[in-house]
Every structure is written in structure tokens, then in C-alpha cells.
PDB file of C-alpha atoms in Angstrom:
ATOM      1  CA  MET A   1      -0.066  -0.011   0.109  1.00  0.00           C
ATOM      2  CA  ARG A   2       1.257   3.378  -0.860  1.00  0.00           C
ATOM      3  CA  SER A   3      -1.382   5.192   1.446  1.00  0.00           C
ATOM      4  CA  HIS A   4      -0.028   6.466   4.791  1.00  0.00           C
ATOM      5  CA  LEU A   5      -0.091   8.362   7.739  1.00  0.00           C
ATOM      6  CA  LEU A   6       1.646  11.639   7.939  1.00  0.00           C
ATOM      7  CA  GLU A   7       2.992  12.990  12.092  1.00  0.00           C
ATOM      8  CA  GLY A   8       4.363  16.449  12.765  1.00  0.00           C
ATOM      9  CA  THR A   9       4.188  20.138  13.292  1.00  0.00           C
ATOM     10  CA  VAL A  10       2.455  23.124  12.007  1.00  0.00           C
ATOM     11  CA  ARG A  11       4.270  26.528  12.226  1.00  0.00           C
ATOM     12  CA  HIS A  12       2.814  29.589  11.119  1.00  0.00           C
ATOM     13  CA  ARG A  13       3.823  33.205  12.015  1.00  0.00           C
ATOM     14  CA  ARG A  14       2.538  36.558  10.403  1.00  0.00           C
ATOM     15  CA  ALA A  15       4.883  39.248  10.493  1.00  0.00           C
ATOM     16  CA  ARG A  16       2.820  42.847  10.228  1.00  0.00           C
ATOM     17  CA  PRO A  17       1.347  44.948  11.430  1.00  0.00           C
ATOM     18  CA  PHE A  18       2.782  42.979  14.414  1.00  0.00           C
ATOM     19  CA  SER A  19       4.329  39.693  14.858  1.00  0.00           C
ATOM     20  CA  TYR A  20       2.269  36.509  15.528  1.00  0.00           C
ATOM     21  CA  GLY A  21       2.929  32.953  15.516  1.00  0.00           C
ATOM     22  CA  LEU A  22       1.754  29.775  16.560  1.00  0.00           C
ATOM     23  CA  GLU A  23       2.907  25.949  16.522  1.00  0.00           C
ATOM     24  CA  HIS A  24       0.641  22.590  16.904  1.00  0.00           C
ATOM     25  CA  SER A  25       1.124  19.120  16.649  1.00  0.00           C
ATOM     26  CA  VAL A  26      -0.836  17.301  13.686  1.00  0.00           C
ATOM     27  CA  TRP A  27      -1.355  14.483  11.846  1.00  0.00           C
ATOM     28  CA  TYR A  28      -2.608  13.803   8.408  1.00  0.00           C
ATOM     29  CA  ALA A  29      -4.027  11.046   6.088  1.00  0.00           C
ATOM     30  CA  ALA A  30      -1.796  10.533   2.389  1.00  0.00           C
ATOM     31  CA  ILE A  31      -4.390   8.951   0.963  1.00  0.00           C
ATOM     32  CA  ASP A  32      -3.630   7.130  -2.713  1.00  0.00           C
ATOM     33  CA  LEU A  33      -7.045   7.460  -4.383  1.00  0.00           C
ATOM     34  CA  ALA A  34      -7.101   4.401  -6.249  1.00  0.00           C
ATOM     35  CA  GLU A  35      -6.324   2.385  -3.038  1.00  0.00           C
ATOM     36  CA  LEU A  36      -9.482   3.547  -1.344  1.00  0.00           C
ATOM     37  CA  PRO A  37     -11.593   0.160  -2.159  1.00  0.00           C
ATOM     38  CA  ASP A  38      -8.571  -1.967  -0.454  1.00  0.00           C
ATOM     39  CA  LEU A  39      -8.388   0.613   2.545  1.00  0.00           C
ATOM     40  CA  ASP A  40     -12.245   0.268   3.340  1.00  0.00           C
ATOM     41  CA  ARG A  41     -11.804  -3.506   3.080  1.00  0.00           C
ATOM     42  CA  ARG A  42      -8.802  -4.030   5.029  1.00  0.00           C
ATOM     43  CA  LEU A  43      -8.788  -1.547   7.827  1.00  0.00           C
ATOM     44  CA  ARG A  44     -11.218  -1.705  11.055  1.00  0.00           C
ATOM     45  CA  LEU A  45     -11.170   1.774  12.028  1.00  0.00           C
ATOM     46  CA  PHE A  46     -10.894   3.651   8.442  1.00  0.00           C
ATOM     47  CA  GLY A  47     -14.266   3.862   6.463  1.00  0.00           C
ATOM     48  CA  HIS A  48     -14.708   4.979   2.707  1.00  0.00           C
ATOM     49  CA  ASP A  49     -18.242   6.856   2.052  1.00  0.00           C
ATOM     50  CA  ARG A  50     -19.497   4.887   5.628  1.00  0.00           C
ATOM     51  CA  ARG A  51     -19.236   5.314   9.032  1.00  0.00           C
ATOM     52  CA  ALA A  52     -16.396   4.779  10.912  1.00  0.00           C
ATOM     53  CA  VAL A  53     -14.105   6.059  13.712  1.00  0.00           C
ATOM     54  CA  ALA A  54     -11.689   7.594  10.839  1.00  0.00           C
ATOM     55  CA  GLU A  55     -14.185   8.204   7.692  1.00  0.00           C
ATOM     56  CA  PHE A  56     -12.827   9.521   4.171  1.00  0.00           C
ATOM     57  CA  ARG A  57     -15.559  10.889   2.627  1.00  0.00           C
ATOM     58  CA  ASP A  58     -15.349  11.867  -1.187  1.00  0.00           C
ATOM     59  CA  ARG A  59     -18.358  14.475  -0.817  1.00  0.00           C
ATOM     60  CA  ASP A  60     -15.617  16.390   2.065  1.00  0.00           C
ATOM     61  CA  HIS A  61     -13.597  17.320  -1.446  1.00  0.00           C
ATOM     62  CA  LEU A  62     -14.063  19.583  -4.437  1.00  0.00           C
ATOM     63  CA  PRO A  63     -16.152  22.538  -4.931  1.00  0.00           C
ATOM     64  CA  MET A  64     -18.898  20.720  -5.793  1.00  0.00           C
ATOM     65  CA  PRO A  65     -19.363  17.721  -3.425  1.00  0.00           C
ATOM     66  CA  ALA A  66     -17.664  14.909  -5.099  1.00  0.00           C
ATOM     67  CA  ARG A  67     -19.170  11.527  -5.728  1.00  0.00           C
ATOM     68  CA  ASP A  68     -15.997   9.703  -7.349  1.00  0.00           C
ATOM     69  CA  LEU A  69     -13.323  11.809  -6.338  1.00  0.00           C
ATOM     70  CA  ASP A  70     -10.475  10.183  -8.103  1.00  0.00           C
ATOM     71  CA  ALA A  71     -12.435  10.183 -11.650  1.00  0.00           C
ATOM     72  CA  GLU A  72     -13.699  14.259 -10.810  1.00  0.00           C
ATOM     73  CA  VAL A  73      -9.945  14.941  -9.607  1.00  0.00           C
ATOM     74  CA  ARG A  74      -8.486  13.632 -13.048  1.00  0.00           C
ATOM     75  CA  ALA A  75     -11.380  15.393 -15.115  1.00  0.00           C
ATOM     76  CA  HIS A  76     -10.500  18.539 -13.457  1.00  0.00           C
ATOM     77  CA  LEU A  77      -7.080  18.249 -14.339  1.00  0.00           C
ATOM     78  CA  ARG A  78      -8.105  17.212 -17.970  1.00  0.00           C
ATOM     79  CA  THR A  79      -9.764  20.794 -17.842  1.00  0.00           C
ATOM     80  CA  GLU A  80      -6.381  22.191 -16.616  1.00  0.00           C
ATOM     81  CA  GLY A  81      -4.366  20.193 -19.729  1.00  0.00           C
ATOM     82  CA  GLU A  82      -2.893  18.190 -18.277  1.00  0.00           C
ATOM     83  CA  ASP A  83      -3.310  14.127 -19.182  1.00  0.00           C
ATOM     84  CA  PRO A  84      -3.443  12.111 -15.836  1.00  0.00           C
ATOM     85  CA  ALA A  85      -4.042   8.867 -17.303  1.00  0.00           C
ATOM     86  CA  ASP A  86      -1.499   7.364 -15.983  1.00  0.00           C
ATOM     87  CA  TRP A  87      -0.550   9.339 -12.713  1.00  0.00           C
ATOM     88  CA  ARG A  88      -0.907   7.973  -9.060  1.00  0.00           C
ATOM     89  CA  ILE A  89      -2.792  10.768  -6.953  1.00  0.00           C
ATOM     90  CA  THR A  90      -2.125  11.209  -3.270  1.00  0.00           C
ATOM     91  CA  LEU A  91      -4.708  13.406  -1.645  1.00  0.00           C
ATOM     92  CA  VAL A  92      -3.462  14.908   2.230  1.00  0.00           C
ATOM     93  CA  THR A  93      -6.032  15.268   4.110  1.00  0.00           C
ATOM     94  CA  ASN A  94      -7.518  15.327   7.511  1.00  0.00           C
ATOM     95  CA  LEU A  95     -10.053  12.368   7.984  1.00  0.00           C
ATOM     96  CA  ARG A  96     -13.168  12.889   9.672  1.00  0.00           C
ATOM     97  CA  VAL A  97     -13.145  11.925  13.491  1.00  0.00           C
ATOM     98  CA  LEU A  98     -16.199  10.690  15.189  1.00  0.00           C
ATOM     99  CA  GLY A  99     -18.403  12.286  12.160  1.00  0.00           C
ATOM    100  CA  TYR A 100     -16.421  15.697  11.700  1.00  0.00           C
ATOM    101  CA  VAL A 101     -14.028  17.378   9.815  1.00  0.00           C
ATOM    102  CA  PHE A 102     -12.990  20.964   8.825  1.00  0.00           C
ATOM    103  CA  ASN A 103      -9.729  20.942   6.333  1.00  0.00           C
ATOM    104  CA  PRO A 104      -8.213  24.693   6.124  1.00  0.00           C
ATOM    105  CA  ALA A 105      -6.460  22.966   2.943  1.00  0.00           C
ATOM    106  CA  SER A 106      -5.882  19.564   1.554  1.00  0.00           C
ATOM    107  CA  PHE A 107      -2.896  18.558  -1.315  1.00  0.00           C
ATOM    108  CA  PHE A 108      -3.416  16.496  -4.408  1.00  0.00           C
ATOM    109  CA  LEU A 109       0.440  15.310  -5.052  1.00  0.00           C
ATOM    110  CA  CYS A 110      -0.277  13.988  -8.791  1.00  0.00           C
ATOM    111  CA  ARG A 111       2.531  12.006 -10.107  1.00  0.00           C
ATOM    112  CA  ASP A 112       3.889  10.715 -13.246  1.00  0.00           C
ATOM    113  CA  GLN A 113       5.027   6.864 -13.781  1.00  0.00           C
ATOM    114  CA  GLU A 114       8.443   7.657 -12.187  1.00  0.00           C
ATOM    115  CA  GLY A 115       6.988   9.346  -8.952  1.00  0.00           C
ATOM    116  CA  ALA A 116       7.829  12.646 -10.016  1.00  0.00           C
ATOM    117  CA  ILE A 117       5.311  15.487  -8.537  1.00  0.00           C
ATOM    118  CA  ARG A 118       4.152  17.090 -11.781  1.00  0.00           C
ATOM    119  CA  VAL A 119       1.233  19.005 -10.577  1.00  0.00           C
ATOM    120  CA  VAL A 120      -0.261  19.710  -7.087  1.00  0.00           C
ATOM    121  CA  VAL A 121      -4.110  20.662  -6.576  1.00  0.00           C
ATOM    122  CA  THR A 122      -4.597  23.138  -3.484  1.00  0.00           C
ATOM    123  CA  GLU A 123      -8.015  22.534  -1.887  1.00  0.00           C
ATOM    124  CA  VAL A 124      -8.879  25.704   0.528  1.00  0.00           C
ATOM    125  CA  HIS A 125     -11.932  25.760   2.526  1.00  0.00           C
ATOM    126  CA  ASN A 126     -13.181  28.649   4.374  1.00  0.00           C
ATOM    127  CA  THR A 127     -15.572  28.624   7.274  1.00  0.00           C
ATOM    128  CA  PHE A 128     -17.752  30.209   5.075  1.00  0.00           C
ATOM    129  CA  GLY A 129     -18.527  26.777   3.940  1.00  0.00           C
ATOM    130  CA  GLU A 130     -17.059  27.537   0.395  1.00  0.00           C
ATOM    131  CA  ARG A 131     -14.036  25.608  -1.380  1.00  0.00           C
ATOM    132  CA  HIS A 132     -11.580  26.282  -4.059  1.00  0.00           C
ATOM    133  CA  LEU A 133      -8.770  24.875  -6.058  1.00  0.00           C
ATOM    134  CA  TYR A 134      -5.270  26.122  -7.034  1.00  0.00           C
ATOM    135  CA  THR A 135      -3.756  24.001  -9.719  1.00  0.00           C
ATOM    136  CA  LEU A 136      -0.223  24.803  -9.135  1.00  0.00           C
ATOM    137  CA  ARG A 137       2.905  23.595 -11.845  1.00  0.00           C
ATOM    138  CA  ARG A 138       6.495  23.262 -11.085  1.00  0.00           C
ATOM    139  CA  VAL A 139       8.148  26.619 -11.466  1.00  0.00           C
ATOM    140  CA  VAL A 140      11.383  24.855 -12.576  1.00  0.00           C
ATOM    141  CA  GLU A 141      10.983  21.409 -14.253  1.00  0.00           C
ATOM    142  CA  ASP A 142      13.694  18.855 -14.025  1.00  0.00           C
ATOM    143  CA  GLY A 143      11.716  15.787 -14.211  1.00  0.00           C
ATOM    144  CA  THR A 144      13.148  13.824 -10.546  1.00  0.00           C
ATOM    145  CA  ALA A 145      11.443  12.182  -8.048  1.00  0.00           C
ATOM    146  CA  GLY A 146      11.875  13.432  -4.615  1.00  0.00           C
ATOM    147  CA  SER A 147      12.860  16.817  -6.108  1.00  0.00           C
ATOM    148  CA  PRO A 148      11.568  20.232  -4.140  1.00  0.00           C
ATOM    149  CA  PHE A 149       8.230  20.971  -5.841  1.00  0.00           C
ATOM    150  CA  THR A 150       8.164  24.882  -6.591  1.00  0.00           C
ATOM    151  CA  ALA A 151       5.124  26.966  -7.556  1.00  0.00           C
ATOM    152  CA  GLY A 152       3.508  29.980  -6.957  1.00  0.00           C
ATOM    153  CA  MET A 153      -0.560  31.173  -6.996  1.00  0.00           C
ATOM    154  CA  ASP A 154      -2.261  34.892  -7.050  1.00  0.00           C
ATOM    155  CA  LYS A 155      -4.495  34.817  -4.121  1.00  0.00           C
ATOM    156  CA  ASP A 156      -8.129  35.001  -5.151  1.00  0.00           C
ATOM    157  CA  PHE A 157     -10.198  33.205  -2.504  1.00  0.00           C
ATOM    158  CA  PHE A 158     -11.280  34.379   0.541  1.00  0.00           C
ATOM    159  CA  VAL A 159     -10.161  32.465   3.977  1.00  0.00           C
ATOM    160  CA  SER A 160      -9.106  35.147   6.421  1.00  0.00           C
ATOM    161  CA  PRO A 161     -10.950  38.321   7.718  1.00  0.00           C
ATOM    162  CA  PHE A 162      -7.500  39.677   8.660  1.00  0.00           C
ATOM    163  CA  ILE A 163      -5.784  39.653   5.298  1.00  0.00           C
ATOM    164  CA  SER A 164      -6.779  41.794   2.371  1.00  0.00           C
ATOM    165  CA  MET A 165      -6.922  40.156  -1.106  1.00  0.00           C
ATOM    166  CA  ASP A 166      -3.526  41.710  -2.499  1.00  0.00           C
ATOM    167  CA  GLY A 167      -0.487  39.382  -2.534  1.00  0.00           C
ATOM    168  CA  ARG A 168       0.916  36.243  -3.997  1.00  0.00           C
ATOM    169  CA  TYR A 169       1.648  32.625  -2.287  1.00  0.00           C
ATOM    170  CA  GLY A 170       4.837  31.151  -3.065  1.00  0.00           C
ATOM    171  CA  VAL A 171       4.854  27.066  -2.530  1.00  0.00           C
ATOM    172  CA  HIS A 172       7.551  24.525  -1.728  1.00  0.00           C
ATOM    173  CA  ILE A 173       7.115  21.218  -1.503  1.00  0.00           C
ATOM    174  CA  ARG A 174       9.741  18.104  -0.667  1.00  0.00           C
ATOM    175  CA  ASP A 175       8.212  15.044  -0.481  1.00  0.00           C
ATOM    176  CA  ASP A 176      10.986  12.307   0.048  1.00  0.00           C
ATOM    177  CA  ALA A 177      11.708   8.905   2.179  1.00  0.00           C
ATOM    178  CA  GLU A 178      12.175  11.407   5.223  1.00  0.00           C
ATOM    179  CA  GLY A 179       8.728  12.672   4.785  1.00  0.00           C
ATOM    180  CA  LEU A 180       6.637  15.660   3.645  1.00  0.00           C
ATOM    181  CA  ARG A 181       7.690  19.052   4.240  1.00  0.00           C
ATOM    182  CA  LEU A 182       5.791  21.573   2.838  1.00  0.00           C
ATOM    183  CA  ALA A 183       5.789  26.038   3.265  1.00  0.00           C
ATOM    184  CA  ILE A 184       3.756  28.424   1.706  1.00  0.00           C
ATOM    185  CA  SER A 185       4.107  32.041   2.227  1.00  0.00           C
ATOM    186  CA  LEU A 186       2.701  35.126   1.067  1.00  0.00           C
ATOM    187  CA  ARG A 187       4.016  38.087   0.239  1.00  0.00           C
ATOM    188  CA  GLN A 188       2.594  41.677  -0.214  1.00  0.00           C
ATOM    189  CA  ASP A 189       3.581  44.740  -1.777  1.00  0.00           C
ATOM    190  CA  GLY A 190       7.255  42.824  -1.863  1.00  0.00           C
ATOM    191  CA  GLU A 191       7.432  41.571   1.448  1.00  0.00           C
ATOM    192  CA  ILE A 192       6.661  38.455   3.750  1.00  0.00           C
ATOM    193  CA  LEU A 193       3.528  39.137   5.444  1.00  0.00           C
ATOM    194  CA  LEU A 194       2.662  35.021   6.308  1.00  0.00           C
ATOM    195  CA  SER A 195       4.863  31.804   6.420  1.00  0.00           C
ATOM    196  CA  THR A 196       3.781  28.358   7.212  1.00  0.00           C
ATOM    197  CA  SER A 197       5.365  25.143   7.355  1.00  0.00           C
ATOM    198  CA  LEU A 198       4.358  21.578   7.560  1.00  0.00           C
ATOM    199  CA  VAL A 199       6.987  19.140   9.052  1.00  0.00           C
ATOM    200  CA  LEU A 200       5.917  15.678   8.805  1.00  0.00           C
ATOM    201  CA  ARG A 201       7.114  11.644   9.222  1.00  0.00           C
ATOM    202  CA  ARG A 202       5.424   9.213   7.317  1.00  0.00           C
ATOM    203  CA  LEU A 203       3.608   6.035   9.268  1.00  0.00           C
ATOM    204  CA  SER A 204       2.322   3.072   7.904  1.00  0.00           C
ATOM    205  CA  LEU A 205      -1.423   3.236   7.714  1.00  0.00           C
ATOM    206  CA  THR A 206      -2.376   0.416   9.698  1.00  0.00           C
ATOM    207  CA  ASP A 207      -5.056   0.008  12.485  1.00  0.00           C
ATOM    208  CA  ARG A 208      -2.374  -0.071  15.106  1.00  0.00           C
ATOM    209  CA  ASN A 209      -1.016   3.750  14.247  1.00  0.00           C
ATOM    210  CA  LEU A 210      -4.206   4.677  13.139  1.00  0.00           C
ATOM    211  CA  LEU A 211      -5.613   4.032  16.853  1.00  0.00           C
ATOM    212  CA  ARG A 212      -2.325   5.926  18.063  1.00  0.00           C
ATOM    213  CA  MET A 213      -2.807   8.949  15.968  1.00  0.00           C
ATOM    214  CA  LEU A 214      -6.547   9.138  17.534  1.00  0.00           C
ATOM    215  CA  LEU A 215      -5.448   8.744  21.090  1.00  0.00           C
ATOM    216  CA  ARG A 216      -2.239  10.876  20.856  1.00  0.00           C
ATOM    217  CA  HIS A 217      -3.718  13.651  18.952  1.00  0.00           C
ATOM    218  CA  PRO A 218      -7.764  13.279  20.492  1.00  0.00           C
ATOM    219  CA  LEU A 219     -10.497  14.790  18.822  1.00  0.00           C
ATOM    220  CA  VAL A 220      -8.243  16.966  16.021  1.00  0.00           C
ATOM    221  CA  THR A 221     -10.842  17.960  13.692  1.00  0.00           C
ATOM    222  CA  HIS A 222     -12.781  19.472  16.270  1.00  0.00           C
ATOM    223  CA  LYS A 223      -9.556  21.027  17.610  1.00  0.00           C
ATOM    224  CA  THR A 224      -8.475  22.519  14.533  1.00  0.00           C
ATOM    225  CA  ILE A 225     -12.042  24.846  14.321  1.00  0.00           C
ATOM    226  CA  VAL A 226     -11.405  25.585  18.002  1.00  0.00           C
ATOM    227  CA  LEU A 227      -8.199  26.542  17.161  1.00  0.00           C
ATOM    228  CA  ILE A 228      -9.258  28.712  13.940  1.00  0.00           C
ATOM    229  CA  HIS A 229     -11.905  30.490  16.391  1.00  0.00           C
ATOM    230  CA  TYR A 230      -9.361  31.047  19.235  1.00  0.00           C
ATOM    231  CA  HIS A 231      -6.196  32.632  17.258  1.00  0.00           C
ATOM    232  CA  ALA A 232      -8.871  34.834  15.064  1.00  0.00           C
ATOM    233  CA  LEU A 233     -10.275  36.344  18.874  1.00  0.00           C
ATOM    234  CA  ARG A 234      -6.288  36.981  19.384  1.00  0.00           C
ATOM    235  CA  LEU A 235      -5.632  39.181  16.186  1.00  0.00           C
ATOM    236  CA  TRP A 236      -9.102  41.195  16.970  1.00  0.00           C
ATOM    237  CA  LEU A 237      -8.258  41.670  20.337  1.00  0.00           C
ATOM    238  CA  LYS A 238      -4.410  42.765  19.281  1.00  0.00           C
ATOM    239  CA  GLY A 239      -6.114  45.118  16.519  1.00  0.00           C
ATOM    240  CA  ALA A 240      -5.595  43.257  13.298  1.00  0.00           C
ATOM    241  CA  PRO A 241      -7.032  45.111  10.162  1.00  0.00           C
ATOM    242  CA  PHE A 242     -10.262  43.363   9.862  1.00  0.00           C
ATOM    243  CA  PHE A 243     -11.695  42.627   5.583  1.00  0.00           C
ATOM    244  CA  ARG A 244     -15.103  41.636   5.147  1.00  0.00           C
ATOM    245  CA  HIS A 245     -16.136  38.954   3.080  1.00  0.00           C
ATOM    246  CA  GLY A 246     -17.734  40.144  -0.219  1.00  0.00           C
ATOM    247  CA  ALA A 247     -16.660  43.821   0.731  1.00  0.00           C
ATOM    248  CA  GLY A 248     -14.414  44.030  -2.739  1.00  0.00           C
ATOM    249  CA  ALA A 249     -11.038  43.707  -3.652  1.00  0.00           C
ATOM    250  CA  GLY A 250      -8.466  45.560  -1.185  1.00  0.00           C
ATOM    251  CA  ALA A 251     -11.590  45.729   1.617  1.00  0.00           C
ATOM    252  CA  GLY A 252     -11.809  42.236   2.382  1.00  0.00           C
ATOM    253  CA  ALA A 253     -12.708  39.997  -0.726  1.00  0.00           C
ATOM    254  CA  GLY A 254      -9.866  37.177   0.150  1.00  0.00           C
ATOM    255  CA  ALA A 255      -7.565  35.855   2.239  1.00  0.00           C
ATOM    256  CA  GLY A 256      -6.243  32.408   0.581  1.00  0.00           C
ATOM    257  CA  ALA A 257      -4.175  29.620   0.253  1.00  0.00           C
ATOM    258  CA  GLY A 258      -1.632  30.495   3.184  1.00  0.00           C
ATOM    259  CA  ALA A 259      -3.863  28.559   4.969  1.00  0.00           C
ATOM    260  CA  GLY A 260      -2.348  26.183   3.269  1.00  0.00           C
ATOM    261  CA  ALA A 261      -0.021  23.757   4.929  1.00  0.00           C
ATOM    262  CA  GLY A 262      -3.076  22.251   6.649  1.00  0.00           C
ATOM    263  CA  ALA A 263      -3.813  23.749  10.079  1.00  0.00           C
ATOM    264  CA  GLY A 264      -2.105  26.754   8.796  1.00  0.00           C
ATOM    265  CA  ALA A 265      -1.257  30.078   7.763  1.00  0.00           C
ATOM    266  CA  GLY A 266      -4.818  32.206   6.354  1.00  0.00           C
ATOM    267  CA  ALA A 267      -6.972  29.488   7.711  1.00  0.00           C
ATOM    268  CA  THR A 268      -5.670  29.584  11.076  1.00  0.00           C
ATOM    269  CA  GLU A 269      -7.034  32.843  11.138  1.00  0.00           C
ATOM    270  CA  SER A 270      -9.996  32.155   9.113  1.00  0.00           C
ATOM    271  CA  VAL A 271     -13.471  33.040  10.991  1.00  0.00           C
ATOM    272  CA  ARG A 272     -16.038  35.888  11.056  1.00  0.00           C
ATOM    273  CA  VAL A 273     -15.348  37.322  14.279  1.00  0.00           C
ATOM    274  CA  ARG A 274     -18.657  39.612  14.790  1.00  0.00           C
ATOM    275  CA  GLY A 275     -21.143  36.698  14.274  1.00  0.00           C
ATOM    276  CA  THR A 276     -19.017  33.492  13.652  1.00  0.00           C
ATOM    277  CA  VAL A 277     -19.635  30.884  11.582  1.00  0.00           C
ATOM    278  CA  LEU A 278     -18.692  27.643  11.502  1.00  0.00           C
ATOM    279  CA  ALA A 279     -18.292  25.546   8.470  1.00  0.00           C
ATOM    280  CA  ARG A 280     -21.393  23.214   8.454  1.00  0.00           C
ATOM    281  CA  GLU A 281     -19.952  20.099   6.978  1.00  0.00           C
ATOM    282  CA  ALA A 282     -22.047  17.461   5.833  1.00  0.00           C
ATOM    283  CA  ASN A 283     -22.068  15.272   8.764  1.00  0.00           C
ATOM    284  CA  ARG A 284     -25.060  13.172   7.967  1.00  0.00           C
TER     285      ARG A 284
END
């Protein structure tokens, strides 16, 4: 099985208008989408599109909730001009724990037959129940499995009410035998505003290791949404500029995939401070 678990640390630092940082322990599932039926049969604690202690549900992903995630991600890649017929697609994401999940960002790592990452589709969720895809290609293509993946993207999706729509993200991913390391930075006016990193080590996906993650990081998905609101409140109390959703570019129309690295960047701040809105995932 190529699917596995990832455990490690997310770090986030905001540079302006004041310094603000956080660090949390996290774990993720790295699911080879082609292996979902086998994982569902083999693992007792894991369920694919059915109730289980740890659930993977197709409808938790893509802007229009997916019915067949593997097929629909490949269809998305074809609309982006790619030919993913022979590619392996691994999704790095949070699983539902006791029926609940909130994923600030998930990452579809799309590899060719040699194992090199060709495209990364970043799926960003906000606390308004919206989802958005960024399709990233390497800035420099060397075609080597395990080589760093570097890309960039303009911010065009609202996540955090404490960041304006301006800016561009830089993304750096290293996926090798040692683990997965991902860094996302947001630049505005040529200076870094946010920086986020995920440093994760690999664990085999077994019932035993899954139970260890559930016990070591209890209710991790519930904790994620609580921390989003906790850090948002602290930013508000510190006087961070506030931008309303839908107020227009430069006045609150965006925050973006800096949320990125998991519990991370913009998404760790994402919340309506006035009239809090929790993401309503389809828990039924």
C-alpha cells in the first residue's frame, strides 16, 4: 500500500502589522485515491463513504462535493490541460473523526509513472462553507522523483478576514523518503506577510497506527476549528485589520491558500469575528 499516515508539526508566523506565531502538533492521512476500496476492506477503524471512527468521504472534497473523487480530480486536471491517465494521485488531508472534519487545506499530489510530482492541486476551505482549487505547476521542471516542487499562485479566494485580497503565495514542497515538508509564504508589496510550514514524518497506515494517532491527538478535527476561532479572537483583540467577506478587492475579498499547510497560515485565522460562522460539513 502506498497510502500512509503523516505526523508532525504545523508552524505559522505573521509578520505585520505585528508579529504573531503559533505551533501545533498535527497528523494527516496521505491517501492514494486508487487504494480507497482496499483500505476500506482492510482497516477496521477506517471507512470510505461509510460510518467509522476515522472516515474518508468523497463529498468532503472539491467545490461541488465529489461523488467519485478520483475520477473527478482527473477530470479537473484534464480541464487544466493535463493528461493524468497514468498518474498516481495522493491526497494529503484530515479524515473525519467521530463524524466531523474541517480541512483548511488539502493537497492532491499528482505524480507521473516515475514518481515525480507534476502538479499539486491545493483545495482550500473557509469557515463560510466555501471551497476553492488552486492548480499548481512547477516553476522549474527537472523531472526527478523526490526533487522539491516549487510554484506560485495569486490569492483569489477568501479565507481570513485579517488579510486583504492583495498578494501572491509561494509554495515549496519536498516529498521524499524522510517525509513531507511543505512551506507556503504570502507576499504583499514585496514583503512576506505570512509564512507557514508543515514538517511531517511517515507512518504506515494500519489500524494500530491509526489508533495511536486518534489517542495521541484526540478529536484533532474538532481541535482545528476551535483553534481557528481562538487565534482569530486573539488577532482581533490585538487590533489586526479586519476585511469583510465580499466587500471587494482590497477591502476584504480575500485571504487565500496560505491557510495552506494544513492547520495553517490564513486558515488558522479564518473566522467571522463578528457573528462567528462555523463551517457546516455534511455530517449526515
